[in-house]
mmCIF file of C-alpha atoms in Angstrom:
data_model
loop_
_atom_site.group_PDB
_atom_site.id
_atom_site.type_symbol
_atom_site.label_atom_id
_atom_site.label_comp_id
_atom_site.label_asym_id
_atom_site.label_seq_id
_atom_site.Cartn_x
_atom_site.Cartn_y
_atom_site.Cartn_z
ATOM 1 C CA MET A 13 -0.437 -4.433 -82.326
ATOM 2 C CA ARG A 14 -1.778 -7.357 -80.948
ATOM 3 C CA LEU A 15 -0.260 -5.931 -77.835
ATOM 4 C CA VAL A 16 -2.431 -2.387 -77.492
ATOM 5 C CA PRO A 17 -5.938 -5.259 -76.715
ATOM 6 C CA ILE A 18 -3.558 -6.681 -74.536
ATOM 7 C CA LEU A 19 -2.631 -4.052 -72.425
ATOM 8 C CA ALA A 20 -5.965 -2.412 -72.133
ATOM 9 C CA LEU A 21 -7.628 -5.714 -71.085
ATOM 10 C CA MET A 22 -5.158 -5.564 -68.214
ATOM 11 C CA LEU A 23 -5.699 -2.172 -67.803
ATOM 12 C CA LEU A 24 -9.185 -2.832 -67.013
ATOM 13 C CA SER A 25 -8.854 -6.077 -65.086
ATOM 14 C CA ALA A 26 -6.768 -4.057 -62.421
ATOM 15 C CA CYS A 27 -9.282 -0.907 -61.986
ATOM 16 C CA SER A 28 -12.185 -3.634 -61.532
ATOM 17 C CA ARG A 29 -10.569 -4.761 -58.081
ATOM 18 C CA SER A 30 -12.667 -3.180 -55.863
ATOM 19 C CA SER A 31 -11.769 -3.748 -51.856
ATOM 20 C CA GLU A 32 -12.387 -1.423 -48.745
ATOM 21 C CA VAL A 33 -9.629 0.335 -46.813
ATOM 22 C CA ALA A 34 -10.335 -1.964 -43.716
ATOM 23 C CA ASP A 35 -9.700 -4.779 -45.947
ATOM 24 C CA GLU A 36 -6.426 -3.719 -46.552
ATOM 25 C CA LEU A 37 -5.320 -3.160 -42.902
ATOM 26 C CA PRO A 38 -5.080 -6.553 -41.279
ATOM 27 C CA ASN A 39 -4.031 -4.874 -37.636
ATOM 28 C CA SER A 40 -7.376 -3.025 -38.225
ATOM 29 C CA SER A 41 -10.182 -3.597 -35.235
ATOM 30 C CA LEU A 42 -12.313 -3.305 -38.585
ATOM 31 C CA ALA A 43 -10.773 -5.782 -40.778
ATOM 32 C CA GLY A 44 -12.854 -8.596 -41.304
ATOM 33 C CA ALA A 45 -15.978 -7.212 -39.740
ATOM 34 C CA PRO A 46 -19.343 -6.860 -41.604
ATOM 35 C CA ARG A 47 -20.031 -3.743 -43.581
ATOM 36 C CA GLU A 48 -23.067 -3.030 -41.580
ATOM 37 C CA ALA A 49 -20.905 -3.121 -38.150
ATOM 38 C CA MET A 50 -18.726 -0.648 -39.277
ATOM 39 C CA PRO A 51 -19.640 3.141 -38.484
ATOM 40 C CA GLU A 52 -19.485 5.517 -41.394
ATOM 41 C CA THR A 53 -19.010 8.464 -39.549
ATOM 42 C CA ARG A 54 -18.072 9.734 -36.063
ATOM 43 C CA ILE A 55 -21.453 10.360 -34.957
ATOM 44 C CA GLU A 56 -21.998 6.160 -34.810
ATOM 45 C CA ALA A 57 -18.583 5.888 -33.665
ATOM 46 C CA THR A 58 -18.226 4.794 -29.842
ATOM 47 C CA LEU A 59 -15.034 6.707 -29.709
ATOM 48 C CA ALA A 60 -14.006 7.648 -26.492
ATOM 49 C CA ARG A 61 -10.722 9.551 -25.012
ATOM 50 C CA PRO A 62 -10.020 9.711 -21.558
ATOM 51 C CA VAL A 63 -9.320 12.418 -19.730
ATOM 52 C CA THR A 64 -5.423 12.693 -18.697
ATOM 53 C CA ILE A 65 -4.330 13.598 -15.186
ATOM 54 C CA GLY A 66 -0.725 14.640 -13.661
ATOM 55 C CA GLU A 67 0.202 16.636 -16.893
ATOM 56 C CA ASP A 68 1.938 19.134 -14.710
ATOM 57 C CA GLY A 69 4.064 16.649 -12.876
ATOM 58 C CA PRO A 70 4.314 14.745 -9.802
ATOM 59 C CA ARG A 71 5.115 18.037 -7.692
ATOM 60 C CA LEU A 72 1.858 19.754 -8.770
ATOM 61 C CA ASP A 73 -2.112 19.081 -8.174
ATOM 62 C CA ALA A 74 -3.229 16.188 -10.790
ATOM 63 C CA CYS A 75 -5.788 19.003 -12.356
ATOM 64 C CA GLY A 76 -4.208 22.258 -12.049
ATOM 65 C CA ALA A 77 -6.984 24.434 -12.779
ATOM 66 C CA MET A 78 -10.936 24.768 -11.367
ATOM 67 C CA GLY A 79 -13.047 26.200 -14.046
ATOM 68 C CA GLN A 80 -16.993 27.160 -13.823
ATOM 69 C CA ALA A 81 -19.419 26.683 -16.247
ATOM 70 C CA THR A 82 -20.904 29.966 -18.373
ATOM 71 C CA ARG A 83 -23.227 31.034 -20.793
ATOM 72 C CA VAL A 84 -24.353 27.465 -21.289
ATOM 73 C CA GLY A 85 -27.987 28.191 -22.233
ATOM 74 C CA PRO A 86 -31.253 26.225 -20.622
ATOM 75 C CA GLN A 87 -29.994 22.980 -22.132
ATOM 76 C CA GLY A 88 -26.376 23.286 -20.153
ATOM 77 C CA LEU A 89 -22.878 22.302 -21.368
ATOM 78 C CA SER A 90 -22.591 18.870 -22.675
ATOM 79 C CA VAL A 91 -20.001 16.698 -21.398
ATOM 80 C CA ARG A 92 -18.661 14.207 -23.918
ATOM 81 C CA SER A 93 -16.467 11.225 -24.031
ATOM 82 C CA ALA A 94 -13.893 12.619 -26.507
ATOM 83 C CA PRO A 95 -12.717 15.958 -27.941
ATOM 84 C CA PHE A 96 -15.539 16.506 -30.873
ATOM 85 C CA ALA A 97 -18.677 17.833 -30.589
ATOM 86 C CA GLU A 98 -20.331 14.206 -32.543
ATOM 87 C CA ALA A 99 -18.696 12.384 -29.604
ATOM 88 C CA LYS A 100 -21.437 10.519 -26.879
ATOM 89 C CA ALA A 101 -23.065 13.083 -24.641
ATOM 90 C CA LEU A 102 -22.207 12.046 -20.890
ATOM 91 C CA ALA A 103 -23.561 14.579 -18.705
ATOM 92 C CA GLN A 104 -24.811 18.017 -18.821
ATOM 93 C CA LEU A 105 -23.193 20.718 -16.702
ATOM 94 C CA ALA A 106 -25.814 23.696 -15.236
ATOM 95 C CA GLU A 107 -24.984 27.399 -15.297
ATOM 96 C CA GLY A 108 -22.023 28.104 -12.790
ATOM 97 C CA ALA A 109 -21.067 24.280 -11.803
ATOM 98 C CA ARG A 110 -17.877 23.842 -10.934
ATOM 99 C CA VAL A 111 -14.929 21.584 -12.796
ATOM 100 C CA HIS A 112 -11.341 20.694 -12.164
ATOM 101 C CA VAL A 113 -9.529 21.445 -15.372
ATOM 102 C CA CYS A 114 -6.930 18.648 -16.043
ATOM 103 C CA THR A 115 -6.140 18.834 -19.615
ATOM 104 C CA ARG A 116 -6.865 20.416 -22.681
ATOM 105 C CA SER A 117 -6.890 19.119 -26.383
ATOM 106 C CA ILE A 118 -3.894 20.610 -29.281
ATOM 107 C CA ASP A 119 -6.390 23.052 -30.444
ATOM 108 C CA GLN A 120 -7.513 24.381 -26.886
ATOM 109 C CA LYS A 121 -11.364 23.512 -28.259
ATOM 110 C CA TRP A 122 -11.557 21.466 -25.713
ATOM 111 C CA LEU A 123 -10.800 20.817 -21.848
ATOM 112 C CA GLY A 124 -10.426 17.514 -20.247
ATOM 113 C CA VAL A 125 -12.415 17.406 -17.052
ATOM 114 C CA VAL A 126 -13.577 15.860 -13.801
ATOM 115 C CA ILE A 127 -16.750 17.135 -12.434
ATOM 116 C CA PRO A 128 -17.209 16.638 -8.382
ATOM 117 C CA PRO A 129 -20.762 15.711 -7.593
ATOM 118 C CA PRO A 130 -23.018 18.161 -6.042
ATOM 119 C CA ALA A 131 -22.313 18.925 -2.178
ATOM 120 C CA THR A 132 -25.438 17.232 -0.250
ATOM 121 C CA GLU A 133 -26.386 18.851 3.258
ATOM 122 C CA GLY A 134 -24.471 16.973 5.891
ATOM 123 C CA ALA A 135 -22.065 14.918 3.868
ATOM 124 C CA ALA A 136 -18.668 15.562 3.083
ATOM 125 C CA PRO A 137 -17.805 16.721 -0.629
ATOM 126 C CA THR A 138 -16.825 13.438 -2.652
ATOM 127 C CA ASP A 139 -12.703 13.487 -3.308
ATOM 128 C CA CYS A 140 -12.351 13.023 -7.091
ATOM 129 C CA GLY A 141 -8.629 12.635 -6.373
ATOM 130 C CA VAL A 142 -7.597 15.495 -8.258
ATOM 131 C CA ARG A 143 -6.253 17.835 -5.711
ATOM 132 C CA GLU A 144 -3.161 15.916 -4.790
ATOM 133 C CA PRO A 145 -0.205 14.912 -6.933
ATOM 134 C CA VAL A 146 -0.132 11.578 -8.689
ATOM 135 C CA ASP A 147 3.317 10.129 -9.409
ATOM 136 C CA ARG A 148 2.375 10.036 -13.575
ATOM 137 C CA LYS A 149 0.831 11.237 -16.224
ATOM 138 C CA GLN A 150 -2.199 8.767 -16.753
ATOM 139 C CA ALA A 151 -6.030 8.886 -17.422
ATOM 140 C CA TYR A 152 -8.511 9.504 -14.719
ATOM 141 C CA ALA A 153 -9.755 6.431 -13.050
ATOM 142 C CA GLY A 154 -11.167 7.936 -10.236
ATOM 143 C CA PRO A 155 -14.971 8.205 -8.635
ATOM 144 C CA CYS A 156 -16.104 11.218 -10.419
ATOM 145 C CA VAL A 157 -17.772 11.553 -13.973
ATOM 146 C CA SER A 158 -14.729 12.643 -16.239
ATOM 147 C CA GLY A 159 -15.346 13.896 -20.110
ATOM 148 C CA TRP A 160 -14.837 16.735 -22.294
ATOM 149 C CA VAL A 161 -16.514 20.365 -22.240
ATOM 150 C CA SER A 162 -16.038 23.058 -25.241
ATOM 151 C CA SER A 163 -13.165 25.413 -23.415
ATOM 152 C CA ALA A 164 -15.738 28.488 -24.931
ATOM 153 C CA TYR A 165 -17.577 27.700 -21.874
ATOM 154 C CA VAL A 166 -15.984 27.358 -19.192
ATOM 155 C CA ARG A 167 -14.239 30.396 -17.322
ATOM 156 C CA LEU A 168 -11.274 29.860 -15.294
ATOM 157 C CA VAL A 169 -11.589 30.246 -11.659
ATOM 158 C CA ALA A 170 -8.623 28.776 -9.680
ATOM 159 C CA GLY A 171 -4.898 27.530 -10.866
#
């Protein structure tokens, strides 16, 4: 009968150990970080997912379609750093703004876009580098703003 209290104490001591998931992941970027430095939600996180170009292969344009912002309202359409609503807003698109559509999220709710700057009178339009083929699929690193927009507010106009 002495065994029962010993087993009860062993069970209680096993249950009393508390640790964070990040502490158990030695390769995690959060391992060893002070608790106040770790984000609680995606809203606080600084996650970013670059827009991928060249998904259609080396014989087609780096971004295969052109889209236009539609039904965006007075606030405009937010261009985000990753394909989810809580990601950091990088820019706003006005009604009718054109974008190069380069990729889609797996669930098709987000489009990875490259945004050409507005044309200025007398100046040549900025070449974002997505109207010609690239040799492989890669993250966009050109001169124009890139990010993610909700596919519900973009109408494809070419491609």
